[in-house]
Each structure stands twice: as structure tokens, then as C-alpha cells.
Amino acid sequence: MTIKKIILASHNKGKIKEISELLQPYRIEVVSAVELNLPDVEETGTTFEENARLKAVELAKISGEFCLADDSGLCVDALGGRPGVYSARYAPERDFDKGIDKLLAELKATHSENKNAHFSCVIALAHPHTLNCQTFEGRVDGILVDEKRGENGFGYDPIFVPNEGNHRTFAEMSNEEKSKISHRGRALAQFIRSLQEWNK
Ligand code: IMP
């Protein structure tokens, strides 16, 4: 199997940027669903894996190309793992400034000392003909801080301090630094290892 072109099943600019940058050195044409006017597939699954699979398969069916989808989210211990798979929908009007405020208010209301959280990511690659899917997982553990810090990244990055981040939030890191330790970077690193085997 040789893969020369991949459609990214995402309409999230932050994700598209991170994934495209990481795949750039591998001589694969990466085109996003936005550029091709492909639909934003509804996430009806209850797990990251289910959602990643359904997005990748749906767009592979429509486009006839290899499709890569990422489903990811922030799981907060004191909130029983929420917002988790609902992280995008948790933010009012998908405005993450508001989403962060809502999350911090909810966390404060628990009166919990536990600020532990993790980001999870499942990446699925769907084959255009068989529609078979292969999945890759990544996770990063850290804590939430109660004030937004930094301008980079997207989503909940300004309040997430990864354990390996020298006390900086993801939004205070460059994309390159974030990807070395992030859930998405880790899932993609596994995908890239498989890709190198396939494309040998
Ligand atoms: P979905 O995978 O399209 O359902 O969206 C996942 C949501 O989780 C994003 O919209 C963000 O709110 C959040 N998220 C996922 N990955 C990251 C990340 O790397 N940084 C910050 N927020 C993230």
C-alpha cells in the first residue's frame, strides 16, 4: 500500500494546521475537507475512537481518497472525565474563550483540589475502497490552571499545563514544542511509523 494523498476530515483550523505541519516532511499531499467543500461529519459516537472512525470512513466514501480523522478532547478528573468527547460542543457557540470560562466556573463549583486533566486523541485512517480503518491513540496528562495564559494553539490550550511542559500552558509553546508531547503529536507519531512501513 502506498499513500500519496490524504484528506483531513476536519473543519477545525487548529487541528488542520498541527496535522498538516507534522505530515509535511513525508511527501504526501494533505488536503483538508474544508478546501474540498466536504461536509463536517456529525459526531454521533460516544467514544473518541467511534467518532474518529465514522468521520474518516464517511469522507473516504465521499471522496474516494485515503481519509484521516482526529477525534480529541479534554477530560477533567474532577468533572468525571467531562467534557471528553463533547469538548467542542461544550463551548457556547464554539467560542473557546467562553468554553474555558464555563469549564473554570464548573471546576470551581466542585470545590475540588484536584486539577488533573488529560487530552486524548484517536486518529483514524480509512481506506478509500475497503473502508477499513486503522486507529492510533495518544494522550497527554497535565493540570488545569485557573487563568488563561498564552496566545498560540487553540481550544483549551491556554489553561492546560502538561506535566512535561516546564509549567507552561500549551498556548505558551510553539506548535513544534506542543506536538512533541501532545496527544495529537503522539497519535500522529504512531501513524507516521505505520505510513513509513506502508510507503517503503
Ligand atoms: P472534535 O475532535 O472535533 O470533537 O473537537 C475536539 C475539541 O477538543 C476541540 O474543538 C477542542 O476544543 C478540544 N481539543 C482537542 N485537541 C485540543 C488541543 O490540542 N488543544 C486544545 N483543545 C483541544
Short mmCIF file of C-alpha atoms and ligand atoms in Angstrom, two decimals:
data_model
loop_
_atom_site.label_atom_id
_atom_site.label_comp_id
_atom_site.label_asym_id
_atom_site.label_seq_id
_atom_site.Cartn_x
_atom_site.Cartn_y
_atom_site.Cartn_z
CA MET A 1 0.00 0.00 0.00
CA THR A 2 1.38 3.41 -0.95
CA ILE A 3 -0.29 6.57 0.23
CA LYS A 4 0.38 9.74 -1.76
CA LYS A 5 -2.59 11.85 -0.82
CA ILE A 6 -4.65 12.19 2.35
CA ILE A 7 -7.85 14.08 3.01
CA LEU A 8 -8.06 15.52 6.53
CA ALA A 9 -11.60 15.05 7.78
CA SER A 10 -11.70 18.22 9.84
CA HIS A 11 -13.04 21.76 9.78
CA ASN A 12 -11.01 22.77 12.85
CA LYS A 13 -8.29 25.23 11.73
CA GLY A 14 -6.06 24.48 14.77
CA LYS A 15 -6.11 20.74 14.15
CA ILE A 16 -5.60 21.12 10.38
CA LYS A 17 -2.55 23.31 10.98
CA GLU A 18 -0.96 20.92 13.51
CA ILE A 19 -1.59 17.77 11.44
CA SER A 20 -0.52 19.32 8.11
CA GLU A 21 2.74 20.60 9.64
CA LEU A 22 3.60 17.19 11.09
CA LEU A 23 2.88 15.35 7.82
CA GLN A 24 4.72 17.89 5.65
CA PRO A 25 8.10 16.06 5.60
CA TYR A 26 6.59 12.81 4.29
CA ARG A 27 5.90 13.79 0.66
CA ILE A 28 2.17 13.30 0.97
CA GLU A 29 -0.33 15.75 -0.42
CA VAL A 30 -2.54 16.79 2.51
CA VAL A 31 -5.86 18.41 1.65
CA SER A 32 -8.46 19.41 4.22
CA ALA A 33 -12.18 18.72 4.00
CA VAL A 34 -12.69 22.50 4.06
CA GLU A 35 -10.65 23.02 0.88
CA LEU A 36 -12.72 20.35 -0.90
CA ASN A 37 -16.03 21.61 0.44
CA LEU A 38 -16.65 18.23 2.04
CA PRO A 39 -19.18 18.16 4.90
CA ASP A 40 -18.34 18.40 8.59
CA VAL A 41 -19.47 14.91 9.65
CA GLU A 42 -21.70 14.82 12.71
CA GLU A 43 -20.06 13.14 15.72
CA THR A 44 -22.72 10.70 16.87
CA GLY A 45 -20.35 8.30 18.65
CA THR A 46 -19.77 8.11 22.39
CA THR A 47 -16.01 7.45 22.29
CA PHE A 48 -13.08 9.19 20.57
CA GLU A 49 -12.44 6.05 18.54
CA GLU A 50 -16.03 5.73 17.33
CA ASN A 51 -16.11 9.38 16.23
CA ALA A 52 -12.70 9.25 14.53
CA ARG A 53 -13.74 6.13 12.62
CA LEU A 54 -17.07 7.49 11.50
CA LYS A 55 -15.58 10.79 10.27
CA ALA A 56 -12.75 9.05 8.37
CA VAL A 57 -15.00 6.42 6.77
CA GLU A 58 -17.70 8.88 5.74
CA LEU A 59 -15.26 11.19 3.96
CA ALA A 60 -13.33 8.29 2.38
CA LYS A 61 -16.66 7.12 0.95
CA ILE A 62 -17.49 10.55 -0.45
CA SER A 63 -14.00 11.49 -1.70
CA GLY A 64 -12.61 8.12 -2.86
CA GLU A 65 -9.30 9.03 -1.19
CA PHE A 66 -7.47 7.94 1.99
CA CYS A 67 -9.02 9.93 4.82
CA LEU A 68 -7.52 10.82 8.15
CA ALA A 69 -9.74 11.94 11.01
CA ASP A 70 -8.86 13.03 14.53
CA ASP A 71 -11.26 12.97 17.43
CA SER A 72 -9.94 14.50 20.57
CA GLY A 73 -10.93 16.26 23.73
CA LEU A 74 -10.14 17.35 27.24
CA CYS A 75 -11.04 15.01 30.13
CA VAL A 76 -11.13 16.66 33.57
CA ASP A 77 -10.82 14.35 36.59
CA ALA A 78 -12.91 16.48 38.98
CA LEU A 79 -15.71 16.52 36.38
CA GLY A 80 -15.73 12.75 35.98
CA GLY A 81 -13.87 12.94 32.66
CA ARG A 82 -16.06 15.61 31.07
CA PRO A 83 -16.23 17.36 28.63
CA GLY A 84 -14.36 14.48 26.90
CA VAL A 85 -15.89 13.62 23.52
CA TYR A 86 -18.17 16.64 23.89
CA SER A 87 -15.28 19.15 24.23
CA ALA A 88 -16.11 21.03 21.03
CA ARG A 89 -19.84 21.21 21.77
CA TYR A 90 -19.23 22.18 25.42
CA ALA A 91 -18.08 25.66 24.36
CA PRO A 92 -21.06 28.02 23.91
CA GLU A 93 -21.30 28.97 20.19
CA ARG A 94 -18.00 27.05 19.79
CA ASP A 95 -16.28 30.07 21.29
CA PHE A 96 -13.41 28.63 23.36
CA ASP A 97 -12.93 31.79 25.39
CA LYS A 98 -16.46 31.15 26.64
CA GLY A 99 -15.83 27.41 26.82
CA ILE A 100 -12.82 27.94 29.10
CA ASP A 101 -14.78 30.33 31.34
CA LYS A 102 -17.60 27.77 31.57
CA LEU A 103 -15.16 24.98 32.41
CA LEU A 104 -13.35 27.01 35.08
CA ALA A 105 -16.66 28.02 36.67
CA GLU A 106 -17.79 24.40 36.75
CA LEU A 107 -14.50 23.27 38.20
CA LYS A 108 -14.64 25.97 40.91
CA ALA A 109 -18.17 24.89 41.84
CA THR A 110 -16.92 21.37 42.62
CA HIS A 111 -14.64 22.85 45.39
CA SER A 112 -12.21 20.11 44.42
CA GLU A 113 -8.47 20.47 44.91
CA ASN A 114 -7.97 18.02 42.06
CA LYS A 115 -6.90 19.95 38.94
CA ASN A 116 -5.74 16.90 36.99
CA ALA A 117 -6.82 16.58 33.38
CA HIS A 118 -5.71 14.94 30.17
CA PHE A 119 -6.17 15.39 26.46
CA SER A 120 -6.92 12.26 24.44
CA CYS A 121 -6.76 11.82 20.72
CA VAL A 122 -7.64 8.99 18.36
CA ILE A 123 -6.58 9.24 14.76
CA ALA A 124 -8.29 7.02 12.21
CA LEU A 125 -7.16 6.34 8.67
CA ALA A 126 -9.82 4.99 6.33
CA HIS A 127 -9.03 3.15 3.09
CA PRO A 128 -10.96 4.54 0.10
CA HIS A 129 -12.00 1.18 -1.35
CA THR A 130 -12.32 -1.26 1.54
CA LEU A 131 -13.34 1.50 4.01
CA ASN A 132 -11.30 -0.41 6.59
CA CYS A 133 -9.96 1.79 9.34
CA GLN A 134 -6.78 1.73 11.33
CA THR A 135 -6.59 3.77 14.55
CA PHE A 136 -3.78 5.36 16.58
CA GLU A 137 -4.09 6.81 20.09
CA GLY A 138 -2.29 9.48 22.06
CA ARG A 139 -2.71 11.03 25.49
CA VAL A 140 -1.07 13.80 27.48
CA ASP A 141 -1.55 14.33 31.23
CA GLY A 142 -1.39 17.65 33.00
CA ILE A 143 -3.20 20.11 35.23
CA LEU A 144 -5.59 22.97 34.63
CA VAL A 145 -4.68 26.48 35.72
CA ASP A 146 -7.37 28.99 36.61
CA GLU A 147 -6.15 31.82 34.38
CA LYS A 148 -5.67 31.72 30.61
CA ARG A 149 -2.02 32.04 29.55
CA GLY A 150 -0.53 32.28 26.05
CA GLU A 151 -1.67 33.09 22.55
CA ASN A 152 -0.75 30.01 20.50
CA GLY A 153 -2.70 26.85 19.84
CA PHE A 154 -6.46 26.54 20.03
CA GLY A 155 -9.35 25.27 22.14
CA TYR A 156 -8.46 24.69 25.78
CA ASP A 157 -4.68 25.20 25.28
CA PRO A 158 -4.49 28.42 27.39
CA ILE A 159 -5.44 26.59 30.64
CA PHE A 160 -3.70 23.24 30.15
CA VAL A 161 -0.21 22.73 31.62
CA PRO A 162 1.22 19.38 30.50
CA ASN A 163 3.31 17.53 33.09
CA GLU A 164 6.34 17.70 30.79
CA GLY A 165 5.87 21.37 29.91
CA ASN A 166 8.06 23.27 32.38
CA HIS A 167 4.96 24.87 33.90
CA ARG A 168 3.93 26.44 30.59
CA THR A 169 0.47 26.04 29.08
CA PHE A 170 0.15 24.56 25.59
CA ALA A 171 -0.74 28.08 24.40
CA GLU A 172 2.65 29.32 25.62
CA MET A 173 4.51 26.78 23.46
CA SER A 174 5.33 26.79 19.77
CA ASN A 175 3.43 24.26 17.62
CA GLU A 176 6.60 22.23 17.39
CA GLU A 177 7.09 22.06 21.17
CA LYS A 178 3.44 21.22 21.74
CA SER A 179 3.43 18.44 19.12
CA LYS A 180 6.41 16.68 20.72
CA ILE A 181 4.36 15.89 23.83
CA SER A 182 0.74 16.38 22.82
CA HIS A 183 -1.98 13.75 22.47
CA ARG A 184 -2.24 14.54 18.74
CA GLY A 185 1.53 14.58 18.22
CA ARG A 186 1.80 11.16 19.91
CA ALA A 187 -1.04 9.61 17.92
CA LEU A 188 0.41 11.05 14.70
CA ALA A 189 3.90 9.76 15.51
CA GLN A 190 2.46 6.24 15.57
CA PHE A 191 0.56 6.86 12.34
CA ILE A 192 3.77 8.14 10.70
CA ARG A 193 5.65 4.99 11.73
CA SER A 194 2.99 2.86 10.01
CA LEU A 195 2.99 5.16 6.99
CA GLN A 196 6.75 4.74 6.57
CA GLU A 197 6.28 0.95 6.59
CA TRP A 198 3.46 1.09 4.03
CA ASN A 199 5.27 3.51 1.72
CA LYS A 200 8.61 1.58 1.74
P1 IMP B 1 -13.52 17.30 17.87
O1 IMP B 1 -12.42 16.28 17.90
O2 IMP B 1 -13.71 17.90 16.53
O3 IMP B 1 -14.75 16.79 18.53
O4 IMP B 1 -13.03 18.54 18.74
C1 IMP B 1 -12.26 18.35 19.83
C2 IMP B 1 -12.29 19.57 20.73
O5 IMP B 1 -11.45 19.25 21.84
C3 IMP B 1 -11.68 20.79 20.08
O6 IMP B 1 -12.64 21.60 19.49
C4 IMP B 1 -11.03 21.48 21.28
O7 IMP B 1 -11.98 22.18 21.99
C5 IMP B 1 -10.61 20.32 22.16
N1 IMP B 1 -9.22 19.96 21.82
C6 IMP B 1 -8.79 18.86 21.16
N2 IMP B 1 -7.46 18.90 21.00
C7 IMP B 1 -7.05 20.03 21.56
C8 IMP B 1 -5.77 20.64 21.70
O8 IMP B 1 -4.73 20.16 21.22
N3 IMP B 1 -5.75 21.81 22.36
C9 IMP B 1 -6.86 22.40 22.89
N4 IMP B 1 -8.07 21.91 22.76
C10 IMP B 1 -8.16 20.71 22.10
#
